[in-house]
PDB file of C-alpha atoms in Angstrom:
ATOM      1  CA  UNK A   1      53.010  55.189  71.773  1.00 45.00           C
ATOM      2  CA  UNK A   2      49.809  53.254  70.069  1.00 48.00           C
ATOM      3  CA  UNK A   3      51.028  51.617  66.545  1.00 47.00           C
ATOM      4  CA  UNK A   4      48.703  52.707  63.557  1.00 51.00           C
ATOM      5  CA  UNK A   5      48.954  49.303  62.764  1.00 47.00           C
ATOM      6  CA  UNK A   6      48.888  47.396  66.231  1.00 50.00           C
ATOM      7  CA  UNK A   7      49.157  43.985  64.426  1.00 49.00           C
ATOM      8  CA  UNK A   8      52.828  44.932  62.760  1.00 51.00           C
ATOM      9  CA  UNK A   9      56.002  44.225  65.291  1.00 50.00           C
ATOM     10  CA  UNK A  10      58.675  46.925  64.863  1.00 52.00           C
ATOM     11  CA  UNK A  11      61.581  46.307  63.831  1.00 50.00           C
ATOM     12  CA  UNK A  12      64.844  45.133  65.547  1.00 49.00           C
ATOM     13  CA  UNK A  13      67.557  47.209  65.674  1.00 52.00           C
ATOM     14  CA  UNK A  14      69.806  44.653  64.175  1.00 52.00           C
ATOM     15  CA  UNK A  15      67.062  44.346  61.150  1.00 52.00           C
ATOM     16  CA  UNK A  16      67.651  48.060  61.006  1.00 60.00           C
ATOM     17  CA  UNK A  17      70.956  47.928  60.719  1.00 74.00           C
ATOM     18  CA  UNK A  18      70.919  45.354  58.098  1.00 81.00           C
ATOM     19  CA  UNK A  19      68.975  46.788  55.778  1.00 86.00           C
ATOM     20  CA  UNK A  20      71.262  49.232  53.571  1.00 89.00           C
ATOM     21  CA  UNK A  21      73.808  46.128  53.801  1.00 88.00           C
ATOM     22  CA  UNK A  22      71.035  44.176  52.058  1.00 90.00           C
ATOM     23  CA  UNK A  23      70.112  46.617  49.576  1.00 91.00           C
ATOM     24  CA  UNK A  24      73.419  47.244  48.571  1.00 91.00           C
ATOM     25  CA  UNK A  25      74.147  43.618  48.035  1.00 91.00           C
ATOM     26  CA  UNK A  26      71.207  43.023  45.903  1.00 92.00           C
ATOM     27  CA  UNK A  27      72.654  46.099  43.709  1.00 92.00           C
ATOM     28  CA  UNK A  28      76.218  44.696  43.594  1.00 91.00           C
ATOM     29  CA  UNK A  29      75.144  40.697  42.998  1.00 91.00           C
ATOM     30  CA  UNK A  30      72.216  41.845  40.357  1.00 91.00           C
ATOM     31  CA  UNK A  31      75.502  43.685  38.529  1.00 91.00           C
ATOM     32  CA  UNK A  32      76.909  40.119  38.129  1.00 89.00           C
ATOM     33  CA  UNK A  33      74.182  38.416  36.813  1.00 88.00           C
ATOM     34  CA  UNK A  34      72.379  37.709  39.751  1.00 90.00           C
ATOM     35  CA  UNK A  35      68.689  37.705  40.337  1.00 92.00           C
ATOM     36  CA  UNK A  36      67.805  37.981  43.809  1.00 93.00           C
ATOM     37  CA  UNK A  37      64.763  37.705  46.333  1.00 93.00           C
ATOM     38  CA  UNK A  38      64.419  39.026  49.892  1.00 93.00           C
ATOM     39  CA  UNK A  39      63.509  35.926  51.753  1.00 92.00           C
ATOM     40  CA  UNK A  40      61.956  36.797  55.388  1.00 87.00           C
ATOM     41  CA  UNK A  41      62.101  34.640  58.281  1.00 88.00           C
ATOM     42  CA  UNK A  42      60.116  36.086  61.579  1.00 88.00           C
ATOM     43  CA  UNK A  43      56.620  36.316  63.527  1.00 90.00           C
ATOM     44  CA  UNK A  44      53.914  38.841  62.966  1.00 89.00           C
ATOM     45  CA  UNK A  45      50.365  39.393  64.291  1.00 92.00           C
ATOM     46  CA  UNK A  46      47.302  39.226  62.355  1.00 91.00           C
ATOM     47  CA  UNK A  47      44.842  42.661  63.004  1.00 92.00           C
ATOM     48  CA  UNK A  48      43.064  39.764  65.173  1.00 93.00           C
ATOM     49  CA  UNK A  49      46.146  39.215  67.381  1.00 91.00           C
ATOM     50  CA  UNK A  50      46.625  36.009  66.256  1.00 93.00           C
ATOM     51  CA  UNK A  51      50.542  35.335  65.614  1.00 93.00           C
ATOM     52  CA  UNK A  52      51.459  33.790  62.039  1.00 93.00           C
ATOM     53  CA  UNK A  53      54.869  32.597  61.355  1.00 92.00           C
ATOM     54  CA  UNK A  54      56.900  33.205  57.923  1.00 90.00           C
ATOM     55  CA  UNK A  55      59.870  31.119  56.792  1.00 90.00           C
ATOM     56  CA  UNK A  56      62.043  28.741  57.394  1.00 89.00           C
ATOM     57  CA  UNK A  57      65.019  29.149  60.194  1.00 89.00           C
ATOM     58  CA  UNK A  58      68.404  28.961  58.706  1.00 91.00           C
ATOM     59  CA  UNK A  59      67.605  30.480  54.783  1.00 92.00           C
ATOM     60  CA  UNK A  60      69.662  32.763  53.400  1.00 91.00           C
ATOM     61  CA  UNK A  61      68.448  36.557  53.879  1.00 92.00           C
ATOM     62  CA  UNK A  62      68.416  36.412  50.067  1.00 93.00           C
ATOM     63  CA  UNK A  63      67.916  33.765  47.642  1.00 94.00           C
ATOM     64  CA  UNK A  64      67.549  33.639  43.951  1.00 93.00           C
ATOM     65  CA  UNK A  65      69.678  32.149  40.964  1.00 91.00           C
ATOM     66  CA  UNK A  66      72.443  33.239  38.300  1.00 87.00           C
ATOM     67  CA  UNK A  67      71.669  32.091  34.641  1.00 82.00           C
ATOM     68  CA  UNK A  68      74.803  29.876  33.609  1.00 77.00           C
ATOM     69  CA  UNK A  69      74.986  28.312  29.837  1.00 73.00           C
ATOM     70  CA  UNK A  70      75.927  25.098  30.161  1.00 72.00           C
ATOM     71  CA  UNK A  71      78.098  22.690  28.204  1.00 74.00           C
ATOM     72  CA  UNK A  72      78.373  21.532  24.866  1.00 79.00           C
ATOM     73  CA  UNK A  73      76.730  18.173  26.025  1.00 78.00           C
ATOM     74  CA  UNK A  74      73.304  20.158  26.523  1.00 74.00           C
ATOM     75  CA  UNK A  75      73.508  22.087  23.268  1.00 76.00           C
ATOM     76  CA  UNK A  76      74.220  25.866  24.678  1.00 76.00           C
ATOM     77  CA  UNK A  77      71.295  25.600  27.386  1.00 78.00           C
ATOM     78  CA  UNK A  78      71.155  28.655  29.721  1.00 79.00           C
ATOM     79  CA  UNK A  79      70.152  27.094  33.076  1.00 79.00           C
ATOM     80  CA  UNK A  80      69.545  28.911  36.545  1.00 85.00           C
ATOM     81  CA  UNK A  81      71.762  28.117  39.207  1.00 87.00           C
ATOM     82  CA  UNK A  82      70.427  28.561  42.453  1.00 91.00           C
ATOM     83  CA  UNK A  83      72.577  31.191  44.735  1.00 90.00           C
ATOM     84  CA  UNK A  84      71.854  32.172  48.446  1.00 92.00           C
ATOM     85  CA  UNK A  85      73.060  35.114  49.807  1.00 91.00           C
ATOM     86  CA  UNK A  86      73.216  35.459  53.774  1.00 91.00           C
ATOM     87  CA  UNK A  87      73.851  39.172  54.983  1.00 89.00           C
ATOM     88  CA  UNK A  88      75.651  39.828  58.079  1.00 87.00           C
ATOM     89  CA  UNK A  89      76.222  43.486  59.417  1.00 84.00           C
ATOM     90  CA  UNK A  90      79.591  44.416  61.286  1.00 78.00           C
ATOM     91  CA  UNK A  91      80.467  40.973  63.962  1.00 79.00           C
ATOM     92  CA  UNK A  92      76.903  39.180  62.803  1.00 83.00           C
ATOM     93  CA  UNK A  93      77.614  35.276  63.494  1.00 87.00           C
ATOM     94  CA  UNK A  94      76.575  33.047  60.975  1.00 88.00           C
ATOM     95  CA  UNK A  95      74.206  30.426  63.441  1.00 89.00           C
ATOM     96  CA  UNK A  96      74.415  26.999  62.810  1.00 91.00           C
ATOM     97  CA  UNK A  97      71.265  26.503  60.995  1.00 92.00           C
ATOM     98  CA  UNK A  98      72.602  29.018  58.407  1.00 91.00           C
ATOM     99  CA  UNK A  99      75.831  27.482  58.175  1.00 90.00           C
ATOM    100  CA  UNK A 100      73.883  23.905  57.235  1.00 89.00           C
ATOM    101  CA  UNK A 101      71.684  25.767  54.688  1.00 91.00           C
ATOM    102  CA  UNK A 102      74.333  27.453  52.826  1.00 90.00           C
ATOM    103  CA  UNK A 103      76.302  24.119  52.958  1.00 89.00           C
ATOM    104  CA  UNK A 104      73.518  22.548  51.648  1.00 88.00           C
ATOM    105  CA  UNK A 105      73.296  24.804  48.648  1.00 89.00           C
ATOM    106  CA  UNK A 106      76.372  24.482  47.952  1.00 87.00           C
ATOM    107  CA  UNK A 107      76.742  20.672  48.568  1.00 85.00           C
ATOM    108  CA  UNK A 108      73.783  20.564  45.682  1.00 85.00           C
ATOM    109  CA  UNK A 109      75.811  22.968  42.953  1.00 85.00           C
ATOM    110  CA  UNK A 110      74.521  26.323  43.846  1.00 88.00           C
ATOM    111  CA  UNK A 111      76.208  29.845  45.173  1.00 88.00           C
ATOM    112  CA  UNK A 112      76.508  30.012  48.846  1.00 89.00           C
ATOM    113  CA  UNK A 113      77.511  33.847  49.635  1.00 90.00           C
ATOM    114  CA  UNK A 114      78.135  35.358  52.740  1.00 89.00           C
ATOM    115  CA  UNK A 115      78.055  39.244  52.354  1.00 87.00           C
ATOM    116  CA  UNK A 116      79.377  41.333  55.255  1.00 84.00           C
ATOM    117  CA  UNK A 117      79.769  45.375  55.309  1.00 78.00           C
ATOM    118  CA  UNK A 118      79.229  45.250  51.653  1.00 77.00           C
ATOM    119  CA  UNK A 119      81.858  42.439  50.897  1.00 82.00           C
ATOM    120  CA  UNK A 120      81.320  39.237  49.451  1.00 82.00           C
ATOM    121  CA  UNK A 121      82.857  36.152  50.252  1.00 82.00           C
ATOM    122  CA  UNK A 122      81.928  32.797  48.879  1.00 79.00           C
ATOM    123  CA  UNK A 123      81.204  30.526  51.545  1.00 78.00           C
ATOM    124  CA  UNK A 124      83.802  28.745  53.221  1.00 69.00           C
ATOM    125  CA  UNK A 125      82.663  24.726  55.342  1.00 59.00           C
ATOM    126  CA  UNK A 126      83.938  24.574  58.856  1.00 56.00           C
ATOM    127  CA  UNK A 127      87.225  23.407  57.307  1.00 59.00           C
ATOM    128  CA  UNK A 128      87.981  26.633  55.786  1.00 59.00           C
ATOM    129  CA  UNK A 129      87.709  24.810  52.231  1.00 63.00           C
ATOM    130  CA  UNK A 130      85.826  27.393  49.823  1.00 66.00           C
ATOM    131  CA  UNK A 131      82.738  25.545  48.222  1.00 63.00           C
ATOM    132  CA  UNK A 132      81.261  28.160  45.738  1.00 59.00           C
ATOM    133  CA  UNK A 133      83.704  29.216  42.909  1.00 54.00           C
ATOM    134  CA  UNK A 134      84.300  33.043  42.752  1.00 50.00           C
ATOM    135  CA  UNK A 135      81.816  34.592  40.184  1.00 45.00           C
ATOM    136  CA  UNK A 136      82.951  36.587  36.855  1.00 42.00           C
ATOM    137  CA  UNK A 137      82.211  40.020  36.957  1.00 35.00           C
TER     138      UNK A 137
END
């Protein structure tokens, strides 16, 4: 069946599948302070043909920050805290470049979250050794 719009791929099943997950952990980290953003990584097709590609491998299916007031040292600031959020649906794999990117965030002093059939976990290194400290509800 001809596409209405022949320059838009449809979507994988797994993407399909995903989705609700993702919605439902925007709902549940926005409930804890956190602000988050959709981040897309993929190919698609100008109405030309011509293929353009979006992202970078290995970010977080969502990415965003948690305001965090700071110590006394900086006088009550409220600072962002950068958070990334990778959403996995039923036996989803994180892949290595993931694993480096929320290691990375963490490594830096953000949240690194892995969500999975609407749980959260805080990221854990190859180790085992948790590296993002459980957030207050």
């Amino acid at each position: 069946m001809q596409s209405t719009y022949p320059w838009r791929s449809p979507p994988l099943p797994k993407q399909q599948k995903e989705t609700p997950v993702r919605q439902r952990a925007m709902v549940r980290f926005s409930r804890r302070g956190f602000v988050l953003f959709r981040y897309a990584v993929g190919l698609l097709f100008t109405r030309e043909g011509h293929p353009v590609k979006m992202g970078i491998p290995g970010v977080s299916d969502l990415v965003g920050y948690r305001l965090h007031v700071v110590t006394e040292s900086d006088i009550g600031r409220t600072l962002p805290v950068f958070a990334a959020v990778e959403v996995k649906q039923g036996g989803g794999r994180l892949r290595d470049e993931q694993k480096r990117f929320l290691q990375a965030v963490a490594d830096a002093g953000g949240e690194a979250w892995v969500t999975r059939d609407d749980a959260d976990f805080p990221y854990r290194d190859a180790r085992g050794v948790k590296v993002t400290p459980q957030c207050k509800t």
